[in-house]
Coordinates of C-alpha atoms and ligand atoms in Angstrom, one line a residue:
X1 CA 106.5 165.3 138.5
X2 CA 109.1 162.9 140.5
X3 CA 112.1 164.6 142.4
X4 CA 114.5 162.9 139.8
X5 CA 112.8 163.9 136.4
X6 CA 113.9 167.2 134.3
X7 CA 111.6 169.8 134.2
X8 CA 108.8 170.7 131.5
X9 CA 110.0 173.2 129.1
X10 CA 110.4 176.2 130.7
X11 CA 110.6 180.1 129.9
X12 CA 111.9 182.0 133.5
X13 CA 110.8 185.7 133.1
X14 CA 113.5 187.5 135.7
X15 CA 111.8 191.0 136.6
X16 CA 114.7 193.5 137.5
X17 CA 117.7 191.6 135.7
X18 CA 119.6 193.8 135.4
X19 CA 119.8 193.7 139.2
X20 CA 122.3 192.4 141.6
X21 CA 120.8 189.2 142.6
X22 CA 119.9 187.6 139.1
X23 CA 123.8 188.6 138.4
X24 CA 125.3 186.9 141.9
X25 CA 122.2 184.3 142.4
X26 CA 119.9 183.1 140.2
X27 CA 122.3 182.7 136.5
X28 CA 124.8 181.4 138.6
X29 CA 122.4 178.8 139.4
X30 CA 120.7 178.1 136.4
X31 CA 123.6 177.5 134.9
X32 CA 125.3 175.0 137.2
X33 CA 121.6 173.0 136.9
X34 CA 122.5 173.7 132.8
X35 CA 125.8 172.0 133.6
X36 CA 124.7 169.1 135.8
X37 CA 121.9 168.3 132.9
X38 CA 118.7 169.0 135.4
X39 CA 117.7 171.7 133.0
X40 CA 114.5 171.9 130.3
X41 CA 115.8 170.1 127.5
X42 CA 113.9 173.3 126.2
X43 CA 114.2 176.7 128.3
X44 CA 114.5 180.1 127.7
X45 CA 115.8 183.1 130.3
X46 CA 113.8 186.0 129.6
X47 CA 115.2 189.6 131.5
X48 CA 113.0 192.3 132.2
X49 CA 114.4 195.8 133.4
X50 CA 114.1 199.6 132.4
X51 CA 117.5 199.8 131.2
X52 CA 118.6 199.4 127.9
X53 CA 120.5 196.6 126.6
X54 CA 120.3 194.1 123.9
X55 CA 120.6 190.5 124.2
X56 CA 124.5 190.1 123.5
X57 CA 125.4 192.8 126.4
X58 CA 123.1 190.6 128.4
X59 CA 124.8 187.7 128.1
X60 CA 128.3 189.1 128.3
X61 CA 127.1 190.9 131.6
X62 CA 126.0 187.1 132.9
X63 CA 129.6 185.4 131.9
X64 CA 131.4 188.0 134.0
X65 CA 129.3 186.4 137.1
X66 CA 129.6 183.1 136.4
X67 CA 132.7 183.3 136.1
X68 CA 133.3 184.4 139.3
X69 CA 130.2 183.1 141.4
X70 CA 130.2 179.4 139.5
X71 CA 131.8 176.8 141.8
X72 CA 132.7 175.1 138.6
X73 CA 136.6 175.6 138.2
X74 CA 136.5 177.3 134.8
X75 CA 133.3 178.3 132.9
X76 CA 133.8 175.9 129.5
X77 CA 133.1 178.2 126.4
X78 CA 131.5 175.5 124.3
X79 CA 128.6 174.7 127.1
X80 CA 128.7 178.8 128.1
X81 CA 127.6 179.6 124.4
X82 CA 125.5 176.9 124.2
X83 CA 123.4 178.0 127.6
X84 CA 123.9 181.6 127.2
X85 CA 121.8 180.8 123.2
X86 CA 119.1 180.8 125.7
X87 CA 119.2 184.8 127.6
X88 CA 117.3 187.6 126.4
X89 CA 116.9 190.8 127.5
X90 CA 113.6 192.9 127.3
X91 CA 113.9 196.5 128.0
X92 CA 110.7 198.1 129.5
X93 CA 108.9 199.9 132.1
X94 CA 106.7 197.7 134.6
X95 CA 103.9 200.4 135.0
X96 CA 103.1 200.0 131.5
X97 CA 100.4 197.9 130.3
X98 CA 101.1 197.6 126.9
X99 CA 104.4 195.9 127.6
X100 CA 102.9 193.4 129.9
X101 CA 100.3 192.7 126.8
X102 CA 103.2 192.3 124.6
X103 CA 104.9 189.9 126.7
X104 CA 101.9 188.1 126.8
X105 CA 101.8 187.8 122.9
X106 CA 105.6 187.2 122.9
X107 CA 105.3 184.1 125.0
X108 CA 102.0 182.8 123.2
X109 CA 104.2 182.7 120.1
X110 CA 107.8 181.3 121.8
X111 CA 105.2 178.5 123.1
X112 CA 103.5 177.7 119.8
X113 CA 106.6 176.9 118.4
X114 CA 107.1 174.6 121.6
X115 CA 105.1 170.8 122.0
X116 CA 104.2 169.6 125.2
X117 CA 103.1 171.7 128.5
X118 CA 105.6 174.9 129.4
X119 CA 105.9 176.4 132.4
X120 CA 106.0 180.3 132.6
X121 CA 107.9 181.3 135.4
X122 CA 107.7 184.7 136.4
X123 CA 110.8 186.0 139.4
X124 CA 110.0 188.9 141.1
X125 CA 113.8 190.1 141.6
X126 CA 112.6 193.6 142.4
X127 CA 112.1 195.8 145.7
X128 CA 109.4 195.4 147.1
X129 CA 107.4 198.9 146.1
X130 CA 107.2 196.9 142.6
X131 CA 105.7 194.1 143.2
X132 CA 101.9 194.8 143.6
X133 CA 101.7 196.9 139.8
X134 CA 103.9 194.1 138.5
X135 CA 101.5 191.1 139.8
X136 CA 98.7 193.4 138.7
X137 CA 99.7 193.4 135.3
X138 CA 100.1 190.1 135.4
X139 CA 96.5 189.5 136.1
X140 CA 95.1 192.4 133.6
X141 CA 98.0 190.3 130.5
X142 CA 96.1 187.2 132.2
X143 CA 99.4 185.3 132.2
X144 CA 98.2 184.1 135.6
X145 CA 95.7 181.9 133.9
X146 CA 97.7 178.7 133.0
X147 CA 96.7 177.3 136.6
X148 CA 99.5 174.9 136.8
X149 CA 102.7 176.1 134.3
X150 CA 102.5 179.9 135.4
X151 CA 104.2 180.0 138.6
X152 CA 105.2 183.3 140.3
X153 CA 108.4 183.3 142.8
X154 CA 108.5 186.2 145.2
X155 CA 111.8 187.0 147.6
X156 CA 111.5 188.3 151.1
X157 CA 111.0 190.5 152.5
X158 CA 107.4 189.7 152.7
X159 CA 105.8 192.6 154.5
X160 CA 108.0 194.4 157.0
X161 CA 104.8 193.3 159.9
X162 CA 101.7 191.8 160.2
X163 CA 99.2 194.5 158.0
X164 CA 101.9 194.7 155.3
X165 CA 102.2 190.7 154.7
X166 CA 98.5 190.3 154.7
X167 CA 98.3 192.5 152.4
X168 CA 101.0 191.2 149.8
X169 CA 99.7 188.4 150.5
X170 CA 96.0 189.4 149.1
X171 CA 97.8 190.9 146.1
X172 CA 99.2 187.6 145.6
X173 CA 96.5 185.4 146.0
X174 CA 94.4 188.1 144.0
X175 CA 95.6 187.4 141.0
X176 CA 97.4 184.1 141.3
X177 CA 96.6 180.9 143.3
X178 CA 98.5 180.2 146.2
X179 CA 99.8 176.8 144.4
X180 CA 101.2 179.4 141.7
X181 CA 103.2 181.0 144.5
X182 CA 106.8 180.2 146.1
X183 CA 108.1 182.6 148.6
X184 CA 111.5 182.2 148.4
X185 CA 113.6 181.8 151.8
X186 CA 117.2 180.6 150.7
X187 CA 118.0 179.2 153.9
X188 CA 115.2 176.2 153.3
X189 CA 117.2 175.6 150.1
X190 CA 120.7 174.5 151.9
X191 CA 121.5 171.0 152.1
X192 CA 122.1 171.2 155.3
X193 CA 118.4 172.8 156.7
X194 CA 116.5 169.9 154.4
X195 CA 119.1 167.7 156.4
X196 CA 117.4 168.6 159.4
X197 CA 114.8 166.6 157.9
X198 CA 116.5 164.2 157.1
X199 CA 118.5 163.5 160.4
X200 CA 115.2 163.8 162.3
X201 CA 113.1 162.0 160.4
X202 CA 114.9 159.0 158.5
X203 CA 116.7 157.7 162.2
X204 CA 114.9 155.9 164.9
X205 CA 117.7 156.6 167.1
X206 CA 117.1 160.4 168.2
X207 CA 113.9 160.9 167.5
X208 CA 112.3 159.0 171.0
X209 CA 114.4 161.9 172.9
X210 CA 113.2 164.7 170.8
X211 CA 111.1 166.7 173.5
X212 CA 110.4 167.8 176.9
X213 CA 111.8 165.3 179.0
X214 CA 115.6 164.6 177.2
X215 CA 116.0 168.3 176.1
X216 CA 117.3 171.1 178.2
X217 CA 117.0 173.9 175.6
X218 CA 117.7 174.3 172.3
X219 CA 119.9 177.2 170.7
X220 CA 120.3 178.6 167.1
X221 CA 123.0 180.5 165.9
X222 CA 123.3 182.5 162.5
X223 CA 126.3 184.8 162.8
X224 CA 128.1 186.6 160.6
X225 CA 131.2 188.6 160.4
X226 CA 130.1 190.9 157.5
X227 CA 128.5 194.3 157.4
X228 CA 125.9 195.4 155.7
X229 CA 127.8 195.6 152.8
X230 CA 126.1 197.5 149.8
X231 CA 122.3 197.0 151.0
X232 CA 122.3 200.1 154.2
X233 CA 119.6 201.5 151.9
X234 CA 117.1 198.4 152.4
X235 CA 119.1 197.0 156.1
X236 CA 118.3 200.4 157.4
X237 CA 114.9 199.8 157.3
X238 CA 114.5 196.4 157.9
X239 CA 117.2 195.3 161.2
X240 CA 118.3 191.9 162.3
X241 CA 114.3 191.0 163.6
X242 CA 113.0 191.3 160.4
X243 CA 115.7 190.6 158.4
X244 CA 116.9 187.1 159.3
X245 CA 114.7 186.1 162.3
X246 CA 111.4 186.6 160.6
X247 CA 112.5 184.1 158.1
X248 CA 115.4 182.3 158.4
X249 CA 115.6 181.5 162.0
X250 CA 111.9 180.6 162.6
X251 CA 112.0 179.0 160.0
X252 CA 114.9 176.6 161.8
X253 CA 113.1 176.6 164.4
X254 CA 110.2 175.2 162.9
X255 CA 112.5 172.3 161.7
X256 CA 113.5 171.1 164.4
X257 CA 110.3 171.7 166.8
X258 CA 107.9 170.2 164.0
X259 CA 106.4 166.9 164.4
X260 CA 106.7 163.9 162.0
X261 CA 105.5 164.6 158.5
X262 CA 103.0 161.7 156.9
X263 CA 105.3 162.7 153.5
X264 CA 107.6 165.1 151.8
X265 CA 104.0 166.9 150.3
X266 CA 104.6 170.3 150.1
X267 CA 101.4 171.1 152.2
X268 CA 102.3 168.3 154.8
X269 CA 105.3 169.9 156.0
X270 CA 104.3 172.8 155.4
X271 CA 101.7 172.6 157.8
X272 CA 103.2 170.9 160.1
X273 CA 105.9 173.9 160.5
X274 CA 103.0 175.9 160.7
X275 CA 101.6 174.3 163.4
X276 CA 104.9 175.5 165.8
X277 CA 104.6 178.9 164.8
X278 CA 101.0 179.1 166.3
X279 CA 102.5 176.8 169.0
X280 CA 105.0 179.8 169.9
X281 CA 103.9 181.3 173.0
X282 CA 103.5 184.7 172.9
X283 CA 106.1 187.1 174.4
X284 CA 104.5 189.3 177.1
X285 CA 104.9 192.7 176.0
X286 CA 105.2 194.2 179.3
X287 CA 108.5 191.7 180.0
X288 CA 110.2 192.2 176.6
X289 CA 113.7 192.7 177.6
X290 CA 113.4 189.2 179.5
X291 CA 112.3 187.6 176.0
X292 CA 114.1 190.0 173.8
X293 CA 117.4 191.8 173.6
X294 CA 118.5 194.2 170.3
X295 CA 122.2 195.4 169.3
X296 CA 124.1 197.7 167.1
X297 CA 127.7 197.4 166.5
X298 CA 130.5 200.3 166.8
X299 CA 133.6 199.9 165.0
X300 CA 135.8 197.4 165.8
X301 CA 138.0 194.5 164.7
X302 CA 137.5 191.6 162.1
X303 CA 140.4 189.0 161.3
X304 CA 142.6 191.6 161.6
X305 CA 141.0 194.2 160.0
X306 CA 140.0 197.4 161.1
X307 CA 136.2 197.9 160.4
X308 CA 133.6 200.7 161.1
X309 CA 130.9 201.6 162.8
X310 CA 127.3 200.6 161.4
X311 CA 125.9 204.0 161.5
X312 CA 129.2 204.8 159.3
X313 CA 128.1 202.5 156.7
X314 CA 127.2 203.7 153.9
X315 CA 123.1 204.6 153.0
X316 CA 122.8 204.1 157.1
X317 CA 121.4 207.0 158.8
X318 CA 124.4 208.7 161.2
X319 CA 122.3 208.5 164.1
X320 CA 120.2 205.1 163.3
X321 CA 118.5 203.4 165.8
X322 CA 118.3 200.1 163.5
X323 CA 119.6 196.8 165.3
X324 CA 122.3 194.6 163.7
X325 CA 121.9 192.0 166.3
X326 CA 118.7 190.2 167.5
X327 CA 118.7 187.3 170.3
X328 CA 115.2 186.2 171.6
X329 CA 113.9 183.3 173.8
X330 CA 111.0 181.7 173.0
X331 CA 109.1 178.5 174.1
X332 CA 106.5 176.3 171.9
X333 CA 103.7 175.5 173.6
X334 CA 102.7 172.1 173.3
X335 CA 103.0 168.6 174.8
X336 CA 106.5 168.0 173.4
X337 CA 108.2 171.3 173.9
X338 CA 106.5 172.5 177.1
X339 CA 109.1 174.8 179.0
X340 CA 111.7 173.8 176.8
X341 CA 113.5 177.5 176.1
X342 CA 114.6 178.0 172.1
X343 CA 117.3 180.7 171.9
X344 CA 117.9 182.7 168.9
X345 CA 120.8 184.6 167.5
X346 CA 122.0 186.5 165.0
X347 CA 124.2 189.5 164.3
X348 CA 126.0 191.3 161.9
X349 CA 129.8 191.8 162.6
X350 CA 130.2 189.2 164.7
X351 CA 133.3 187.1 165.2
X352 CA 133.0 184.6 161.9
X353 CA 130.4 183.6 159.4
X354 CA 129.2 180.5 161.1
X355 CA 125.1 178.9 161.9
X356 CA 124.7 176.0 164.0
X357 CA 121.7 174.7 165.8
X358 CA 123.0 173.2 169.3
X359 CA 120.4 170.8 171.4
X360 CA 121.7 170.6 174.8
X361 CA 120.0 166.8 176.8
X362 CA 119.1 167.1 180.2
X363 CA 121.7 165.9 182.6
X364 CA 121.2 162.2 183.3
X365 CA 118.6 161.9 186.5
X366 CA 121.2 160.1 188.7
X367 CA 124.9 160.4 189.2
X368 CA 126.3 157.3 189.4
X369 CA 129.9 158.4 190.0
X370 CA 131.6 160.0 192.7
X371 CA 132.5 163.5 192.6
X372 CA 136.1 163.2 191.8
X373 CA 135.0 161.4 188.7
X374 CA 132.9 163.9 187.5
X375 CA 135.0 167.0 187.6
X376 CA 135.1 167.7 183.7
X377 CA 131.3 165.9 183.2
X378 CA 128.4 167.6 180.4
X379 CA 125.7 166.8 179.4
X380 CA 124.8 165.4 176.1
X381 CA 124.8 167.7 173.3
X382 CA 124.1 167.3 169.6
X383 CA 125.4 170.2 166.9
X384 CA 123.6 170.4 163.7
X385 CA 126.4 172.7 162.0
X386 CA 124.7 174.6 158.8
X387 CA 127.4 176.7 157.8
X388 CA 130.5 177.2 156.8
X389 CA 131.8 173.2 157.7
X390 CA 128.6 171.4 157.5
X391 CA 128.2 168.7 159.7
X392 CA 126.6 166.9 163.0
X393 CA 128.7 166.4 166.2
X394 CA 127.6 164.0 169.1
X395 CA 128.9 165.0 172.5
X396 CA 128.7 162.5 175.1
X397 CA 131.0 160.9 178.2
X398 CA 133.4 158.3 178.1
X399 CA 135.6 157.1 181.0
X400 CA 139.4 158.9 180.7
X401 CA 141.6 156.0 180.2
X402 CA 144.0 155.2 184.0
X403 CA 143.4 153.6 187.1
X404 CA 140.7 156.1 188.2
X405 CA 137.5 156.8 187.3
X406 CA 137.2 159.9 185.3
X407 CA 134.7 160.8 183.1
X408 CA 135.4 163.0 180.1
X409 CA 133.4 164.1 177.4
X410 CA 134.2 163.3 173.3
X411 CA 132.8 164.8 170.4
X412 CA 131.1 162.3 167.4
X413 CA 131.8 163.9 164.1
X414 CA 130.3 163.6 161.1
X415 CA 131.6 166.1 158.1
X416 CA 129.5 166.3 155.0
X417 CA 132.7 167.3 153.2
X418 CA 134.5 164.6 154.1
X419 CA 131.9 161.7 154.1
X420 CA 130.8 162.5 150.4
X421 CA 133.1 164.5 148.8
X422 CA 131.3 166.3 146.8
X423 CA 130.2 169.6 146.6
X424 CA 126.5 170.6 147.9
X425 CA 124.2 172.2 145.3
X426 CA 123.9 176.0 146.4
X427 CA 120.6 176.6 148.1
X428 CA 119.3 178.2 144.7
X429 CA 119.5 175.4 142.4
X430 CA 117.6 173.6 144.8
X431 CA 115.1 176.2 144.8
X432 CA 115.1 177.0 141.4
X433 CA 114.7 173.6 140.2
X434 CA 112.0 173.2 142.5
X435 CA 110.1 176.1 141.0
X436 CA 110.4 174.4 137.7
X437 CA 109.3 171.6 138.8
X438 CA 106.3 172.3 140.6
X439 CA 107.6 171.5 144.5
X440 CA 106.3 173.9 146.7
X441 CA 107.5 172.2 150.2
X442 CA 110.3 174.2 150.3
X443 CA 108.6 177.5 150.0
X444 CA 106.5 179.7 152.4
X445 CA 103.0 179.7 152.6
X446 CA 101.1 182.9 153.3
X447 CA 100.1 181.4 156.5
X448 CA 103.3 180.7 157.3
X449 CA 104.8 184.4 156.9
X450 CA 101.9 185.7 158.8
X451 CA 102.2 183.7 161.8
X452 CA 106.1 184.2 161.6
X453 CA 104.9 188.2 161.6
X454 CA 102.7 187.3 164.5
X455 CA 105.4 185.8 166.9
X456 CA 107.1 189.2 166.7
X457 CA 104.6 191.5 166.8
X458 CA 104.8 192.3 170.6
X459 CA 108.5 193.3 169.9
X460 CA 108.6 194.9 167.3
X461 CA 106.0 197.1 168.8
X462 CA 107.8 197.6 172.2
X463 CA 111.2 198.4 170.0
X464 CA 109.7 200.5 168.2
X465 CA 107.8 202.6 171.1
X466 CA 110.9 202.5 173.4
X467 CA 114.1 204.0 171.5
X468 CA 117.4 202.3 172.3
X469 CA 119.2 204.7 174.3
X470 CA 122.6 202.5 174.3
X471 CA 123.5 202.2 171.0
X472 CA 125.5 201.0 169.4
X473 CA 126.4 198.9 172.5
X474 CA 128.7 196.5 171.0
X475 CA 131.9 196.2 168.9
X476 CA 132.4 195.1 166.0
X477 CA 134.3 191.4 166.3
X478 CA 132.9 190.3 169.4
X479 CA 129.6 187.9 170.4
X480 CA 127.5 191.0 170.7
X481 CA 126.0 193.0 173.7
X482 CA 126.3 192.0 177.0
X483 CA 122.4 191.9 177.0
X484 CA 122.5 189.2 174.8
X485 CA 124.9 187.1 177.1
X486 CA 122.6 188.1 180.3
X487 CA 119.2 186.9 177.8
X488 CA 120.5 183.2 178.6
X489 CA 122.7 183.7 181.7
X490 CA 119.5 184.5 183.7
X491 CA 118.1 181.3 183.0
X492 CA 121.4 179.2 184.5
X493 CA 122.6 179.2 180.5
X494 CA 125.4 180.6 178.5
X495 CA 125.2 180.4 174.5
X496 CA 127.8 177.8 172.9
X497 CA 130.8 178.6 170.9
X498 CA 129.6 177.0 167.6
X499 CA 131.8 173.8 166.7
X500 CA 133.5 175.1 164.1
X501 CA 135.3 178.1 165.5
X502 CA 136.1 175.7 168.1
X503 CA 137.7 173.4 165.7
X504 CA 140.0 176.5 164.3
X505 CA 141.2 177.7 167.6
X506 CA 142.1 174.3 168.5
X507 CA 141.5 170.8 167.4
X508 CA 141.5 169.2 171.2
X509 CA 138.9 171.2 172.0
X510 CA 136.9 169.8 168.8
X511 CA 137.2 166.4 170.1
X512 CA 137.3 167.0 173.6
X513 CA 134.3 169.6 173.9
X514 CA 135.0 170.8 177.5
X515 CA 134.5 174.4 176.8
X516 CA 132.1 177.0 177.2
X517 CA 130.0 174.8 179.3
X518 CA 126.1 175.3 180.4
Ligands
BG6_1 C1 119.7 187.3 153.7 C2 119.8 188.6 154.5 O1 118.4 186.8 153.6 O2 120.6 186.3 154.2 C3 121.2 189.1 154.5 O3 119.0 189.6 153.9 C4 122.1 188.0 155.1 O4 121.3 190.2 155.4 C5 121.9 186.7 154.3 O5 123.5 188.4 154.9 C6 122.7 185.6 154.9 O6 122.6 184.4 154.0 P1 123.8 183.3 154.0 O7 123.3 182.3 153.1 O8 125.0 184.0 153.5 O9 123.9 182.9 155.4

């Protein structure tokens, strides 16, 4: 199917909709593709859960969240009623056969009534102790048969290591085949990730420096400034390693590391990502702290606000020894990114909500100027910002206009807000639509979450054998432990501010990037 066309008819089955995500996430989203017309001309919304409730409560349950989580101004009655004609709600319990057999018969019939091909989708919005007895009676129903329209969608975590996501991975491919699967990471659905693409990949100009011999080092930020909010139960378990780097950040990574694709093919890119993650040297477990450095915050202070601890957050063990911040160093081995360090990031409670990927060039080989001329001199550097102001920012020297020579660096903007204006699709409409229309390239492939599980072994292994006496070892508000500074310090470094929290302190400093300087 082309990237422009509508979907075939479709019937989503949502398992555990009565759940937070399909409320805040996924309606949201189908109804915003309703809205913009990329919607089946025929679909039907089909939530599963244990609890009771008929299709009407469903419905009304749904308009409460779009009305609040749609970045359409007001949610228009007429077009509400018309998509929410479309949500039902099936009450039963996913250990029990029978209902998965009479699912089966329910959906034979709503597709007889149907012409032309359907696609059955079936979203796994459940924990993950559900998801092998629901795929498994999937497979006894056989609604895994229709090779091409029954498509299952899984959400991460996938495994919590190695053994675990092989084997959720078997249960998987078990039953369905891997061209039936999309492993949902939301962060490949922002405009601003496939932009990476995009940027790299449809310019001549900045793709001859991409490598070894232009790049110093490469860093990636994903901060935030919230807590663990309602999810200590699940976060407790999981930490910043598996939570965000695992998936999000390697995934990034693999963006910007990856060689050309031949096409957009799901499988090309796909492999080619692949291909860096196997690339990633691995990290010597003996010399972890030198590759890896873990964090948990205390109480402390957030725009103002007073906020608490993480091991006073609620469902979070008082004495947990679970890291909300994560920084690692890691270098791809191969002819274009040989020795070229790749930092990592991320954090919970840290000083704003901001990701940005910065690629610091080498300095240039010679110096031309004298070293009066030079005093406030940097390298090049280009920012890819993701979130929350998405753009890409070109720092590079200029001479400082007078009688001497002075060079002085400037900063190239480029806002997506600004150049387009026009509001991004959220990262799962792209998805979604995706899944309905058969595009994989966006999605993980087993392979993919088992070598991301692979490049962390080593330290989750030595985290988990050596107990973090420290924490939590830093507060709440700032750029996280001192560790984490001394990760990139050792190396001659220091992390960047990201561009936009420049750009809010002060707007000189946006255009003249002079601070923070490695
Ligand atoms: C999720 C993590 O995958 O990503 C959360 O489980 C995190 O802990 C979230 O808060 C961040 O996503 P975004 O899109 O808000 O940056």
């Amino acid at each position: 199917m082309g990237k422009n066309a509508r979907p075939d008819s479709t019937i989503f089955l949502i398992f555990g909709a009565a759940g937070d995500l399909t409320w805040r996430k996924l309606i949201p989203a189908l109804y915003n593709l309703y809205l913009d017309d990329w919607m089946p001309e025929r679909f039907m919304v089909l939530g599963l859960d244990r609890i009771e409730m008929g299709d009407e409560e469903f419905r009304h349950h749904l308009r409460d969240s779009v009305e609040r989580n749609s970045p359409q101004e007001k949610v228009d009655k007429d077009r509400w009623s018309a998509f929410a004609e479309n949500l039902h709600f099936t009450s039963g319990d996913f250990k029990d056969e029978k209902f998965f057999n009479d699912l089966a018969e329910e959906l034979a019939k709503v597709k007889k009534g149907w012409d032309g091909p359907t696609n059955t989708i079936f979203y796994l919005a459940v924990p993950p102790s559900l998801v092998e007895m629901i795929v498994q009676n999937l497979g006894k129903a056989k609604l895994n048969q229709d090779r091409q329209g029954a498509r299952i969608v899984a959400e991460k975590p996938f495994g919590r290591d190695m053994d675990s996501a092989e084997r959720l991975n078997q249960t998987l491919t078990g039953i369905f085949n891997e061209s039936q699967i999309y492993r949902i990471d939301h962060y490949l659905g922002k405009e601003t990730v496939q932009n990476i693409l995009a940027f790299r990949f449809g310019n001549t100009l900045f793709e001859p420096l991409w490598n070894r011999h232009y790049i110093d080092h490469v860093q990636i930020t994903v901060a935030e400034s919230v807590g663990v909010e309602h999810r200590g139960a699940y976060y407790d378990q999981a930490g910043a390693l598996r939570d965000m780097i695992q998936n999000h950040l390697l995934q990034i990574l693999c963006l910007i590391a990856m060689e050309a694709p031949v096409s957009l093919k799901g499988n090309e890119i796909r492999n080619k990502k692949v291909d860096v993650l196997h690339a990633i040297r691995p990290i010597p477990f003996e010399e972890i702290n030198r590759f890896a450095v873990r964090g948990q915050y205390a109480a402390g202070w957030i725009e103002g606000e007073h906020v608490k601890s993480y091991r006073e957050e609620p469902d979070v063990a008082s004495d947990s020894l679970t890291e909300t911040y994560a920084a690692l160093k890691l270098f791809v081995d191969n002819w274009r990114w040989q020795s070229v360090p790749f930092y990592l990031r991320t954090g919970k409670r840290l000083p704003a909500k901001v990701s940005e990927v910065a690629i610091q060039f080498r300095p240039v080989p010679h110096q031309t100027f004298p070293a009066a001329a030079l005093m406030d001199w940097r390298p090049n550097r280009l920012l890819l910002a993701i979130q929350p102001d998405e753009g890409i920012f070109l720092r590079f020297e200029v001479k400082h206009p007078g009688l001497t020579m002075h060079l002085s660096p400037v900063l190239m903007q480029f806002y997506y807000r600004e150049a387009f204006q026009a509001e991004p699709p959220k990262a799962y409409e792209t998805l979604l639509l995706d899944v309905m229309r058969g595009d994989a390239a966006l999605f993980m492939r087993a392979d993919q979450t088992e070598a991301a599980w692979q490049v962390l072994a080593p330290v989750l292994q030595a985290w988990e054998e050596n107990k973090p006496f420290s924490f939590p070892n830093y507060q709440a508000g700032t750029w996280g432990p001192e560790e984490g500074e001394i990760l990139i310090a050792q190396d001659g470094r220091s992390w960047v501010i990201p561009t936009y929290l420049q750009c809010q302190e002060n707007l000189a400093a946006c255009h003249i990037a002079t601070t923070n300087e490695s």
